[in-house]
Structure formats: structure tokens, C-alpha cells
Tab-separated table of C-alpha atoms in Angstrom:
chain	number	residue	atom	x	y	z
F	1	UNK	CA	-25.095	-39.709	34.746
F	2	UNK	CA	-24.600	-42.396	32.149
F	3	UNK	CA	-23.481	-39.659	29.555
F	4	UNK	CA	-20.721	-38.591	32.106
F	5	UNK	CA	-19.622	-42.161	32.643
F	6	UNK	CA	-19.430	-42.835	29.004
F	7	UNK	CA	-17.669	-39.502	28.269
F	8	UNK	CA	-15.094	-40.428	31.005
F	9	UNK	CA	-14.461	-43.965	29.505
F	10	UNK	CA	-13.918	-42.600	26.072
F	11	UNK	CA	-11.804	-39.836	27.459
F	12	UNK	CA	-9.820	-42.304	29.179
F	13	UNK	CA	-9.570	-44.310	26.001
F	14	UNK	CA	-8.328	-41.423	23.973
F	15	UNK	CA	-5.656	-40.610	26.669
F	16	UNK	CA	-4.402	-44.157	26.671
F	17	UNK	CA	-4.164	-44.208	22.879
F	18	UNK	CA	-2.363	-40.876	22.816
F	19	UNK	CA	0.402	-42.085	25.342
F	20	UNK	CA	0.522	-45.566	24.000
F	21	UNK	CA	3.659	-47.129	23.030
F	22	UNK	CA	4.736	-49.346	20.125
F	23	UNK	CA	4.092	-53.067	21.138
F	24	UNK	CA	7.323	-55.146	21.553
F	25	UNK	CA	8.374	-57.473	18.861
F	26	UNK	CA	6.958	-61.070	19.007
F	27	UNK	CA	8.867	-63.468	21.129
F	28	UNK	CA	11.290	-65.808	19.260
F	29	UNK	CA	10.010	-69.165	18.339
F	30	UNK	CA	9.486	-71.590	21.246
F	31	UNK	CA	10.894	-75.121	21.436
F	32	UNK	CA	9.642	-77.534	18.704
F	33	UNK	CA	7.598	-79.310	21.234
F	34	UNK	CA	5.370	-76.443	22.103
F	35	UNK	CA	2.695	-74.640	20.295
F	36	UNK	CA	3.468	-71.433	18.404
F	37	UNK	CA	0.506	-70.040	20.187
F	38	UNK	CA	-0.248	-66.200	20.298
F	39	UNK	CA	0.477	-64.608	23.561
F	40	UNK	CA	-2.689	-62.921	24.688
F	41	UNK	CA	-2.280	-59.003	25.074
F	42	UNK	CA	-1.946	-57.642	28.586
F	43	UNK	CA	-5.102	-56.537	30.376
F	44	UNK	CA	-4.669	-52.932	29.461
F	45	UNK	CA	-4.298	-53.613	25.832
F	46	UNK	CA	-7.471	-55.824	25.795
F	47	UNK	CA	-9.217	-53.005	27.630
F	48	UNK	CA	-8.026	-50.481	25.149
F	49	UNK	CA	-9.100	-52.599	22.277
F	50	UNK	CA	-12.638	-53.136	23.776
F	51	UNK	CA	-12.990	-49.293	24.148
F	52	UNK	CA	-11.803	-48.655	20.753
F	53	UNK	CA	-14.218	-51.130	19.280
F	54	UNK	CA	-17.097	-49.754	21.455
F	55	UNK	CA	-16.120	-46.212	20.229
F	56	UNK	CA	-16.120	-47.300	16.586
F	57	UNK	CA	-19.470	-49.094	17.010
F	58	UNK	CA	-20.979	-46.004	18.677
F	59	UNK	CA	-19.735	-43.713	16.108
F	60	UNK	CA	-20.554	-45.888	12.987
F	61	UNK	CA	-23.863	-47.525	14.209
F	62	UNK	CA	-25.010	-44.473	16.090
F	63	UNK	CA	-25.476	-46.367	19.214
F	64	UNK	CA	-27.311	-44.787	22.231
F	65	UNK	CA	-25.430	-44.561	25.390
F	66	UNK	CA	-27.409	-47.571	26.834
F	67	UNK	CA	-26.569	-49.554	23.715
F	68	UNK	CA	-22.927	-48.570	24.132
F	69	UNK	CA	-22.777	-49.599	27.704
F	70	UNK	CA	-24.339	-52.940	27.035
F	71	UNK	CA	-22.104	-53.577	24.185
F	72	UNK	CA	-19.132	-52.813	26.465
F	73	UNK	CA	-20.526	-55.451	28.980
F	74	UNK	CA	-20.832	-57.928	26.294
F	75	UNK	CA	-17.252	-57.292	24.877
F	76	UNK	CA	-15.846	-57.666	28.418
F	77	UNK	CA	-17.683	-60.938	29.050
F	78	UNK	CA	-16.480	-62.306	25.773
F	79	UNK	CA	-12.788	-61.172	26.358
F	80	UNK	CA	-12.934	-62.937	29.676
F	81	UNK	CA	-14.124	-66.188	27.871
F	82	UNK	CA	-11.654	-66.025	25.208
F	83	UNK	CA	-8.596	-65.525	27.676
F	84	UNK	CA	-9.635	-68.642	29.673
F	85	UNK	CA	-10.611	-70.645	26.446
F	86	UNK	CA	-7.178	-69.782	24.850
F	87	UNK	CA	-5.340	-71.005	28.033
F	88	UNK	CA	-7.328	-74.216	27.898
F	89	UNK	CA	-6.743	-74.858	24.334
F	90	UNK	CA	-2.947	-74.186	24.630
F	91	UNK	CA	-2.688	-76.591	27.636
F	92	UNK	CA	-4.580	-79.227	25.794
F	93	UNK	CA	-2.517	-78.772	22.711
F	94	UNK	CA	0.559	-79.017	24.595
F	95	UNK	CA	-0.667	-82.328	26.177
F	96	UNK	CA	-1.460	-83.614	22.680
F	97	UNK	CA	2.027	-82.945	21.606
F	98	UNK	CA	3.227	-84.938	24.798
F	99	UNK	CA	1.130	-87.826	23.972
F	100	UNK	CA	2.231	-87.775	20.337
F	101	UNK	CA	5.980	-87.915	21.300
F	102	UNK	CA	5.464	-90.718	24.064
F	103	UNK	CA	6.229	-93.944	22.412
F	104	UNK	CA	4.145	-95.740	25.017
F	105	UNK	CA	0.930	-93.749	23.923
F	106	UNK	CA	-1.843	-96.047	22.581
F	107	UNK	CA	-4.614	-95.294	20.060
F	108	UNK	CA	-7.003	-94.689	22.920
F	109	UNK	CA	-4.806	-91.791	24.168
F	110	UNK	CA	-4.833	-90.160	20.773
F	111	UNK	CA	-8.614	-90.569	20.507
F	112	UNK	CA	-9.162	-89.118	23.878
F	113	UNK	CA	-7.063	-86.003	23.348
F	114	UNK	CA	-8.734	-85.480	19.965
F	115	UNK	CA	-12.106	-85.701	21.325
F	116	UNK	CA	-11.206	-83.280	24.095
F	117	UNK	CA	-9.788	-80.722	21.560
F	118	UNK	CA	-12.881	-81.053	19.467
F	119	UNK	CA	-15.147	-80.569	22.438
F	120	UNK	CA	-13.218	-77.357	23.382
F	121	UNK	CA	-13.171	-76.090	19.842
F	122	UNK	CA	-17.051	-76.722	19.614
F	123	UNK	CA	-17.413	-74.827	23.046
F	124	UNK	CA	-15.509	-71.904	21.581
F	125	UNK	CA	-17.544	-72.025	18.470
F	126	UNK	CA	-20.829	-71.970	20.266
F	127	UNK	CA	-19.746	-69.114	22.596
F	128	UNK	CA	-18.739	-67.063	19.526
F	129	UNK	CA	-22.238	-67.499	18.160
F	130	UNK	CA	-23.758	-66.768	21.611
F	131	UNK	CA	-21.624	-63.503	21.616
F	132	UNK	CA	-22.863	-62.521	18.058
F	133	UNK	CA	-26.406	-63.215	19.179
F	134	UNK	CA	-25.959	-60.997	22.155
F	135	UNK	CA	-24.435	-58.083	20.196
F	136	UNK	CA	-27.306	-58.436	17.603
F	137	UNK	CA	-29.898	-58.403	20.356
F	138	UNK	CA	-28.918	-54.912	21.273
F	139	UNK	CA	-29.078	-53.499	17.799
F	140	UNK	CA	-31.664	-52.179	15.460
F	141	UNK	CA	-31.884	-53.935	11.994
F	142	UNK	CA	-29.934	-51.044	10.337
F	143	UNK	CA	-27.329	-51.190	13.102
F	144	UNK	CA	-26.965	-54.817	12.610
F	145	UNK	CA	-26.224	-54.397	8.997
F	146	UNK	CA	-23.775	-51.661	9.797
F	147	UNK	CA	-22.218	-53.984	12.538
F	148	UNK	CA	-21.864	-56.821	9.908
F	149	UNK	CA	-19.984	-54.536	7.633
F	150	UNK	CA	-17.898	-52.793	10.256
F	151	UNK	CA	-16.574	-55.869	11.939
F	152	UNK	CA	-15.395	-57.300	8.544
F	153	UNK	CA	-13.545	-54.001	7.891
F	154	UNK	CA	-12.245	-53.877	11.519
F	155	UNK	CA	-10.733	-57.208	11.569
F	156	UNK	CA	-9.296	-57.067	8.134
F	157	UNK	CA	-7.458	-53.888	9.113
F	158	UNK	CA	-6.388	-54.725	12.730
F	159	UNK	CA	-5.720	-58.528	12.543
F	160	UNK	CA	-4.537	-58.795	8.923
F	161	UNK	CA	-5.184	-61.460	6.365
F	162	UNK	CA	-3.258	-64.087	4.837
F	163	UNK	CA	-0.237	-66.219	5.983
F	164	UNK	CA	1.462	-63.169	7.603
F	165	UNK	CA	-1.653	-61.716	9.258
F	166	UNK	CA	-2.943	-62.830	12.636
F	167	UNK	CA	-6.306	-63.735	11.136
F	168	UNK	CA	-9.274	-64.575	13.307
F	169	UNK	CA	-9.008	-68.444	13.436
F	170	UNK	CA	-12.343	-68.900	11.728
F	171	UNK	CA	-14.231	-66.595	13.984
F	172	UNK	CA	-15.311	-62.845	13.386
F	173	UNK	CA	-13.826	-62.195	16.793
């Protein structure tokens, strides 16, 4: 049964990729008072990316079906967290810009926003480490080494490096 479900998932992914469209160009720069934050991809694009990554992992790491299903669950959980965390960070950064531009703001206001930003960043860093631990807990030692190499290759290819690439903001994911 799992084999059928997994085959359907990968078949669905292949169909989506075959009929995919070129993504629209990035939106023009926002007003100077807003953060030039990357707009998260729509849900269907995130789902495609998760299936693509799971397929690459299954192929390269020689994952079993149960490992692949578990990896898909972990990727989904991580994606859900990242969406909400990105939104919280963007809202807090916008709040920080407002405080910076308000001539009535006091040092305490700056400190408070800074502490909130640091706390939220640390929360994101901790969640990424937890994500890594969960992925590794599903893998054999050989698969862990393959995964380490694959994720470095994957993110260099798909997110780019340097000033023009999207980068990964200090995370492997």
C-alpha cells in the first residue's frame, strides 16, 4: 500500500513538473520603509519543492519507502514552521523600521525590538537544528553522509550563491 501511495506521490510530482510554468519575475522594489523580504512561494510550489527534494533524497540516499514517507512528513513540518516564522520576522522587522523612523522612540524601544528580533532569530536557528536532527534520526550513517553532501549540492544549485543568489540566510534549509 505504501508503495502505491509513494508511486502516486512521485507520479503527481512528475506531472506537475512536466506541466510547470516559468515563475513570474520578482516584484519591483517596495517602498523604502519596508523590508525587501523574499515572498514565499505559493503552496503548490512549496509542495513541488518538497516532493522534488524527497525524490532526490530517495534516489541518492537509497531511502526505503518508510524513510521517504517520514522525510516527507519532516519536510512538511519544517515548511509550515518556516512560513509562519518568515511572516513573524517580516512583521517584526517592519515594526523595527517604524520605531527607527519615529522621532519619539526611546532607547528602550530600540532595545525591546532588538531583543525580540534576536529571540525570534534564535528560535528559527533552534528549529533548523531540530529539523536536521529529525532528518538524521531517520537515516543510516552512510545515508547521513550522502545527505550532508546532497544538501550542499542541492542548495548551491537551486538557491544560488553570492550577492545575486537567494542564499540560505545562514541555514542549510
